Amino acid sequence: MVDREKVETVLLRRFPGASRDQVAAAANAIMGLDDEWEEVVGQEEELGLHFSVQCGDICHLAREINNGSEFRLLRRRAAA
C-alpha cells in the first residue's frame, strides 16, 4: 500500500510552487487509483532507446531511468 505522507512529500519536493490544496488533490488522486490500473514491470525492452513511432514517450522514460530517476509507471488495464 502507498503511504500518503510519502506521496505528499514527493509531490512537495517535485512541485515546490504547488499549494497545499493542489498537493492534497494530487495525493487524493494517487491514493484513489483502483484496480483498473496496473504497474508496468518486466517490460524493460519496451523502454529501451530504439527507433519507435512512440519514441517521444518511450525514449524520455528510458533517459530518465538511465539518469537514475526512480518512479512507478502505471497503465490502465485492458477491459475484460
A tleap script that builds the chain and sets N, CA, C and O, in Angstrom:
source leaprc.protein.ff14SB
mol = sequence {
  NMET VAL ASP ARG GLU LYS VAL GLU THR VAL
  LEU LEU ARG ARG PHE PRO GLY ALA SER ARG
  ASP GLN VAL ALA ALA ALA ALA ASN ALA ILE
  MET GLY LEU ASP ASP GLU TRP GLU GLU VAL
  VAL GLY GLN GLU GLU GLU LEU GLY LEU HIE
  PHE SER VAL GLN CYS GLY ASP ILE CYS HIE
  LEU ALA ARG GLU ILE ASN ASN GLY SER GLU
  PHE ARG LEU LEU ARG ARG ARG ALA ALA CALA
}
set mol.1.N position { 0.832 -1.177 0.000 }
set mol.1.CA position { 0.000 0.000 0.000 }
set mol.1.C position { 0.880 1.245 0.000 }
set mol.1.O position { 1.958 1.252 0.595 }
set mol.2.N position { 0.425 2.276 -0.657 }
set mol.2.CA position { 1.166 3.527 -0.783 }
set mol.2.C position { 0.948 4.368 0.472 }
set mol.2.O position { -0.177 4.489 0.957 }
set mol.3.N position { 2.026 4.948 0.994 }
set mol.3.CA position { 1.977 5.796 2.183 }
set mol.3.C position { 1.642 7.226 1.748 }
set mol.3.O position { 2.407 7.847 1.009 }
set mol.4.N position { 0.507 7.742 2.203 }
set mol.4.CA position { 0.050 9.070 1.789 }
set mol.4.C position { 1.065 10.161 2.135 }
set mol.4.O position { 1.292 11.064 1.330 }
set mol.5.N position { 1.675 10.092 3.311 }
set mol.5.CA position { 2.652 11.107 3.704 }
set mol.5.C position { 3.849 11.120 2.758 }
set mol.5.O position { 4.358 12.186 2.411 }
set mol.6.N position { 4.297 9.941 2.341 }
set mol.6.CA position { 5.404 9.875 1.389 }
set mol.6.C position { 4.995 10.472 0.049 }
set mol.6.O position { 5.782 11.172 -0.589 }
set mol.7.N position { 3.771 10.198 -0.376 }
set mol.7.CA position { 3.274 10.762 -1.634 }
set mol.7.C position { 3.286 12.277 -1.555 }
set mol.7.O position { 3.757 12.942 -2.478 }
set mol.8.N position { 2.773 12.833 -0.462 }
set mol.8.CA position { 2.745 14.296 -0.303 }
set mol.8.C position { 4.156 14.876 -0.262 }
set mol.8.O position { 4.407 15.935 -0.837 }
set mol.9.N position { 5.074 14.193 0.410 }
set mol.9.CA position { 6.463 14.668 0.479 }
set mol.9.C position { 7.086 14.714 -0.908 }
set mol.9.O position { 7.742 15.693 -1.263 }
set mol.10.N position { 6.884 13.661 -1.693 }
set mol.10.CA position { 7.426 13.619 -3.050 }
set mol.10.C position { 6.811 14.733 -3.897 }
set mol.10.O position { 7.522 15.419 -4.631 }
set mol.11.N position { 5.506 14.912 -3.797 }
set mol.11.CA position { 4.837 15.955 -4.577 }
set mol.11.C position { 5.336 17.343 -4.192 }
set mol.11.O position { 5.556 18.184 -5.063 }
set mol.12.N position { 5.518 17.590 -2.893 }
set mol.12.CA position { 6.017 18.899 -2.450 }
set mol.12.C position { 7.425 19.168 -2.958 }
set mol.12.O position { 7.749 20.296 -3.330 }
set mol.13.N position { 8.270 18.129 -2.975 }
set mol.13.CA position { 9.634 18.299 -3.485 }
set mol.13.C position { 9.643 18.496 -4.997 }
set mol.13.O position { 10.403 19.310 -5.522 }
set mol.14.N position { 8.797 17.750 -5.685 }
set mol.14.CA position { 8.764 17.789 -7.154 }
set mol.14.C position { 8.112 19.060 -7.678 }
set mol.14.O position { 8.490 19.574 -8.731 }
set mol.15.N position { 7.121 19.568 -6.930 }
set mol.15.CA position { 6.391 20.763 -7.349 }
set mol.15.C position { 6.400 21.787 -6.216 }
set mol.15.O position { 5.387 21.989 -5.546 }
set mol.16.N position { 7.550 22.433 -6.005 }
set mol.16.CA position { 7.696 23.331 -4.856 }
set mol.16.C position { 6.750 24.535 -4.880 }
set mol.16.O position { 6.485 25.111 -3.825 }
set mol.17.N position { 6.244 24.925 -6.017 }
set mol.17.CA position { 5.337 26.063 -6.098 }
set mol.17.C position { 3.877 25.710 -5.909 }
set mol.17.O position { 3.015 26.589 -5.919 }
set mol.18.N position { 3.595 24.421 -5.735 }
set mol.18.CA position { 2.207 23.975 -5.607 }
set mol.18.C position { 1.659 24.338 -4.234 }
set mol.18.O position { 2.370 24.292 -3.230 }
set mol.19.N position { 0.381 24.699 -4.211 }
set mol.19.CA position { -0.270 24.997 -2.931 }
set mol.19.C position { -0.576 23.704 -2.190 }
set mol.19.O position { -0.558 22.625 -2.783 }
set mol.20.N position { -0.854 23.809 -0.908 }
set mol.20.CA position { -1.213 22.632 -0.106 }
set mol.20.C position { -2.476 21.972 -0.665 }
set mol.20.O position { -2.594 20.747 -0.658 }
set mol.21.N position { -3.424 22.792 -1.152 }
set mol.21.CA position { -4.653 22.243 -1.738 }
set mol.21.C position { -4.353 21.424 -2.996 }
set mol.21.O position { -4.937 20.360 -3.206 }
set mol.22.N position { -3.441 21.928 -3.827 }
set mol.22.CA position { -3.075 21.205 -5.040 }
set mol.22.C position { -2.382 19.884 -4.702 }
set mol.22.O position { -2.656 18.852 -5.315 }
set mol.23.N position { -1.486 19.933 -3.723 }
set mol.23.CA position { -0.786 18.716 -3.310 }
set mol.23.C position { -1.779 17.710 -2.738 }
set mol.23.O position { -1.692 16.519 -3.036 }
set mol.24.N position { -2.716 18.174 -1.926 }
set mol.24.CA position { -3.722 17.285 -1.336 }
set mol.24.C position { -4.590 16.653 -2.423 }
set mol.24.O position { -4.899 15.463 -2.357 }
set mol.25.N position { -4.982 17.444 -3.421 }
set mol.25.CA position { -5.805 16.918 -4.516 }
set mol.25.C position { -5.037 15.867 -5.314 }
set mol.25.O position { -5.590 14.825 -5.665 }
set mol.26.N position { -3.759 16.140 -5.600 }
set mol.26.CA position { -2.943 15.174 -6.341 }
set mol.26.C position { -2.744 13.904 -5.517 }
set mol.26.O position { -2.817 12.799 -6.056 }
set mol.27.N position { -2.494 14.052 -4.221 }
set mol.27.CA position { -2.323 12.883 -3.359 }
set mol.27.C position { -3.610 12.065 -3.309 }
set mol.27.O position { -3.568 10.835 -3.328 }
set mol.28.N position { -4.745 12.742 -3.246 }
set mol.28.CA position { -6.032 12.027 -3.254 }
set mol.28.C position { -6.195 11.223 -4.537 }
set mol.28.O position { -6.657 10.083 -4.509 }
set mol.29.N position { -5.816 11.820 -5.656 }
set mol.29.CA position { -5.936 11.122 -6.940 }
set mol.29.C position { -5.029 9.898 -6.978 }
set mol.29.O position { -5.437 8.833 -7.442 }
set mol.30.N position { -3.810 10.045 -6.495 }
set mol.30.CA position { -2.871 8.925 -6.483 }
set mol.30.C position { -3.362 7.827 -5.546 }
set mol.30.O position { -3.325 6.648 -5.897 }
set mol.31.N position { -3.816 8.205 -4.367 }
set mol.31.CA position { -4.295 7.222 -3.393 }
set mol.31.C position { -5.564 6.536 -3.881 }
set mol.31.O position { -5.868 5.418 -3.464 }
set mol.32.N position { -6.302 7.200 -4.761 }
set mol.32.CA position { -7.558 6.653 -5.241 }
set mol.32.C position { -7.436 5.749 -6.457 }
set mol.32.O position { -8.448 5.289 -6.986 }
set mol.33.N position { -6.206 5.486 -6.911 }
set mol.33.CA position { -6.043 4.586 -8.044 }
set mol.33.C position { -6.607 3.219 -7.671 }
set mol.33.O position { -6.258 2.658 -6.632 }
set mol.34.N position { -7.455 2.703 -8.501 }
set mol.34.CA position { -8.078 1.423 -8.155 }
set mol.34.C position { -7.569 0.300 -9.044 }
set mol.34.O position { -6.540 0.439 -9.707 }
set mol.35.N position { -8.281 -0.792 -9.055 }
set mol.35.CA position { -7.834 -1.996 -9.755 }
set mol.35.C position { -7.790 -1.869 -11.267 }
set mol.35.O position { -7.304 -2.777 -11.942 }
set mol.36.N position { -8.287 -0.764 -11.819 }
set mol.36.CA position { -8.228 -0.649 -13.269 }
set mol.36.C position { -6.826 -0.249 -13.738 }
set mol.36.O position { -6.558 -0.230 -14.939 }
set mol.37.N position { -5.935 0.068 -12.800 }
set mol.37.CA position { -4.566 0.446 -13.137 }
set mol.37.C position { -3.611 -0.652 -12.698 }
set mol.37.O position { -3.817 -1.295 -11.669 }
set mol.38.N position { -2.564 -0.862 -13.488 }
set mol.38.CA position { -1.552 -1.847 -13.147 }
set mol.38.C position { -0.173 -1.240 -13.343 }
set mol.38.O position { 0.039 -0.407 -14.224 }
set mol.39.N position { 0.755 -1.672 -12.509 }
set mol.39.CA position { 2.123 -1.202 -12.629 }
set mol.39.C position { 2.780 -1.895 -13.815 }
set mol.39.O position { 2.598 -3.096 -14.017 }
set mol.40.N position { 3.537 -1.143 -14.592 }
set mol.40.CA position { 4.237 -1.696 -15.745 }
set mol.40.C position { 5.603 -2.151 -15.247 }
set mol.40.O position { 6.470 -1.335 -14.934 }
set mol.41.N position { 5.778 -3.463 -15.180 }
set mol.41.CA position { 7.050 -4.047 -14.744 }
set mol.41.C position { 7.428 -5.153 -15.710 }
set mol.41.O position { 6.568 -5.736 -16.370 }
set mol.42.N position { 8.703 -5.435 -15.790 }
set mol.42.CA position { 9.170 -6.522 -16.639 }
set mol.42.C position { 9.073 -6.220 -18.117 }
set mol.42.O position { 9.020 -7.139 -18.934 }
set mol.43.N position { 9.050 -4.940 -18.476 }
set mol.43.CA position { 8.949 -4.586 -19.887 }
set mol.43.C position { 10.096 -3.659 -20.280 }
set mol.43.O position { 9.918 -2.717 -21.051 }
set mol.44.N position { 11.274 -3.948 -19.734 }
set mol.44.CA position { 12.431 -3.097 -19.983 }
set mol.44.C position { 12.738 -2.946 -21.471 }
set mol.44.O position { 13.183 -1.890 -21.920 }
set mol.45.N position { 12.492 -4.022 -22.234 }
set mol.45.CA position { 12.787 -3.942 -23.672 }
set mol.45.C position { 11.926 -2.878 -24.350 }
set mol.45.O position { 12.344 -2.297 -25.351 }
set mol.46.N position { 10.744 -2.619 -23.827 }
set mol.46.CA position { 9.881 -1.589 -24.400 }
set mol.46.C position { 10.322 -0.195 -23.992 }
set mol.46.O position { 9.883 0.787 -24.592 }
set mol.47.N position { 11.184 -0.084 -22.983 }
set mol.47.CA position { 11.642 1.211 -22.521 }
set mol.47.C position { 13.051 1.533 -23.006 }
set mol.47.O position { 13.609 2.562 -22.625 }
set mol.48.N position { 13.631 0.679 -23.832 }
set mol.48.CA position { 14.984 0.893 -24.320 }
set mol.48.C position { 15.055 2.021 -25.334 }
set mol.48.O position { 14.041 2.465 -25.873 }
set mol.49.N position { 16.269 2.468 -25.579 }
set mol.49.CA position { 16.487 3.515 -26.578 }
set mol.49.C position { 16.576 2.860 -27.949 }
set mol.49.O position { 17.606 2.282 -28.297 }
set mol.50.N position { 15.517 2.947 -28.717 }
set mol.50.CA position { 15.472 2.361 -30.043 }
set mol.50.C position { 14.496 3.155 -30.900 }
set mol.50.O position { 13.691 3.924 -30.373 }
set mol.51.N position { 14.559 2.979 -32.194 }
set mol.51.CA position { 13.655 3.674 -33.091 }
set mol.51.C position { 12.235 3.181 -32.869 }
set mol.51.O position { 11.987 1.975 -32.835 }
set mol.52.N position { 11.321 4.098 -32.722 }
set mol.52.CA position { 9.933 3.739 -32.486 }
set mol.52.C position { 9.046 4.910 -32.888 }
set mol.52.O position { 9.444 6.069 -32.778 }
set mol.53.N position { 7.865 4.602 -33.346 }
set mol.53.CA position { 6.884 5.646 -33.647 }
set mol.53.C position { 6.532 6.375 -32.361 }
set mol.53.O position { 6.205 7.562 -32.392 }
set mol.54.N position { 6.594 5.677 -31.222 }
set mol.54.CA position { 6.261 6.249 -29.928 }
set mol.54.C position { 7.496 6.765 -29.188 }
set mol.54.O position { 7.459 6.919 -27.967 }
set mol.55.N position { 8.550 7.026 -29.883 }
set mol.55.CA position { 9.824 7.350 -29.249 }
set mol.55.C position { 9.743 8.575 -28.347 }
set mol.55.O position { 10.481 8.653 -27.365 }
set mol.56.N position { 8.886 9.517 -28.643 }
set mol.56.CA position { 8.781 10.699 -27.789 }
set mol.56.C position { 8.506 10.333 -26.350 }
set mol.56.O position { 9.087 10.923 -25.438 }
set mol.57.N position { 7.638 9.377 -26.132 }
set mol.57.CA position { 7.311 8.946 -24.772 }
set mol.57.C position { 8.307 7.925 -24.247 }
set mol.57.O position { 8.823 8.075 -23.139 }
set mol.58.N position { 8.578 6.900 -25.021 }
set mol.58.CA position { 9.413 5.800 -24.567 }
set mol.58.C position { 10.855 6.252 -24.346 }
set mol.58.O position { 11.461 5.896 -23.336 }
set mol.59.N position { 11.406 7.021 -25.264 }
set mol.59.CA position { 12.797 7.455 -25.119 }
set mol.59.C position { 12.964 8.380 -23.921 }
set mol.59.O position { 13.993 8.342 -23.246 }
set mol.60.N position { 11.962 9.207 -23.653 }
set mol.60.CA position { 12.033 10.078 -22.471 }
set mol.60.C position { 12.111 9.238 -21.201 }
set mol.60.O position { 12.922 9.523 -20.320 }
set mol.61.N position { 11.277 8.209 -21.099 }
set mol.61.CA position { 11.306 7.333 -19.928 }
set mol.61.C position { 12.648 6.622 -19.808 }
set mol.61.O position { 13.199 6.510 -18.713 }
set mol.62.N position { 13.167 6.147 -20.919 }
set mol.62.CA position { 14.451 5.453 -20.901 }
set mol.62.C position { 15.561 6.391 -20.430 }
set mol.62.O position { 16.422 5.980 -19.652 }
set mol.63.N position { 15.555 7.627 -20.884 }
set mol.63.CA position { 16.570 8.596 -20.435 }
set mol.63.C position { 16.463 8.840 -18.936 }
set mol.63.O position { 17.476 8.904 -18.240 }
set mol.64.N position { 15.231 8.976 -18.435 }
set mol.64.CA position { 15.030 9.202 -17.012 }
set mol.64.C position { 15.554 8.016 -16.199 }
set mol.64.O position { 16.193 8.206 -15.164 }
set mol.65.N position { 15.285 6.800 -16.663 }
set mol.65.CA position { 15.763 5.601 -15.979 }
set mol.65.C position { 17.288 5.563 -16.003 }
set mol.65.O position { 17.921 5.285 -14.985 }
set mol.66.N position { 17.876 5.841 -17.165 }
set mol.66.CA position { 19.334 5.822 -17.296 }
set mol.66.C position { 19.999 6.899 -16.449 }
set mol.66.O position { 21.151 6.739 -16.047 }
set mol.67.N position { 19.295 7.993 -16.172 }
set mol.67.CA position { 19.831 9.072 -15.343 }
set mol.67.C position { 19.630 8.812 -13.858 }
set mol.67.O position { 19.974 9.651 -13.026 }
set mol.68.N position { 19.073 7.647 -13.522 }
set mol.68.CA position { 18.923 7.281 -12.117 }
set mol.68.C position { 17.604 7.669 -11.485 }
set mol.68.O position { 17.427 7.486 -10.280 }
set mol.69.N position { 16.667 8.204 -12.268 }
set mol.69.CA position { 15.364 8.556 -11.711 }
set mol.69.C position { 14.621 7.299 -11.287 }
set mol.69.O position { 14.736 6.248 -11.918 }
set mol.70.N position { 13.863 7.423 -10.216 }
set mol.70.CA position { 13.043 6.317 -9.745 }
set mol.70.C position { 11.582 6.724 -9.834 }
set mol.70.O position { 11.199 7.802 -9.378 }
set mol.71.N position { 10.777 5.867 -10.417 }
set mol.71.CA position { 9.351 6.127 -10.499 }
set mol.71.C position { 8.619 4.841 -10.784 }
set mol.71.O position { 9.224 3.846 -11.186 }
set mol.72.N position { 7.322 4.859 -10.579 }
set mol.72.CA position { 6.463 3.726 -10.908 }
set mol.72.C position { 5.629 4.140 -12.098 }
set mol.72.O position { 5.025 5.213 -12.100 }
set mol.73.N position { 5.595 3.312 -13.086 }
set mol.73.CA position { 4.838 3.573 -14.298 }
set mol.73.C position { 3.578 2.725 -14.265 }
set mol.73.O position { 3.651 1.503 -14.138 }
set mol.74.N position { 2.414 3.373 -14.380 }
set mol.74.CA position { 1.131 2.678 -14.351 }
set mol.74.C position { 0.434 2.829 -15.690 }
set mol.74.O position { 0.641 3.806 -16.410 }
set mol.75.N position { -0.385 1.858 -16.008 }
set mol.75.CA position { -1.204 1.950 -17.209 }
set mol.75.C position { -2.584 1.377 -16.898 }
set mol.75.O position { -2.739 0.550 -15.999 }
set mol.76.N position { -3.566 1.821 -17.644 }
set mol.76.CA position { -4.926 1.334 -17.447 }
set mol.76.C position { -5.007 -0.104 -17.953 }
set mol.76.O position { -4.555 -0.412 -19.056 }
set mol.77.N position { -5.582 -0.970 -17.141 }
set mol.77.CA position { -5.749 -2.368 -17.534 }
set mol.77.C position { -6.689 -2.466 -18.727 }
set mol.77.O position { -7.596 -1.649 -18.881 }
set mol.78.N position { -6.468 -3.460 -19.562 }
set mol.78.CA position { -7.368 -3.717 -20.687 }
set mol.78.C position { -8.727 -4.132 -20.138 }
set mol.78.O position { -8.811 -4.859 -19.149 }
set mol.79.N position { -9.782 -3.668 -20.783 }
set mol.79.CA position { -11.130 -4.026 -20.361 }
set mol.79.C position { -11.339 -5.521 -20.494 }
set mol.79.O position { -10.940 -6.127 -21.488 }
set mol.80.N position { -11.958 -6.106 -19.499 }
set mol.80.CA position { -12.171 -7.570 -19.513 }
set mol.80.C position { -13.377 -7.938 -20.327 }
set mol.80.O position { -13.703 -9.118 -20.447 }
savepdb mol mol.pdb
quit
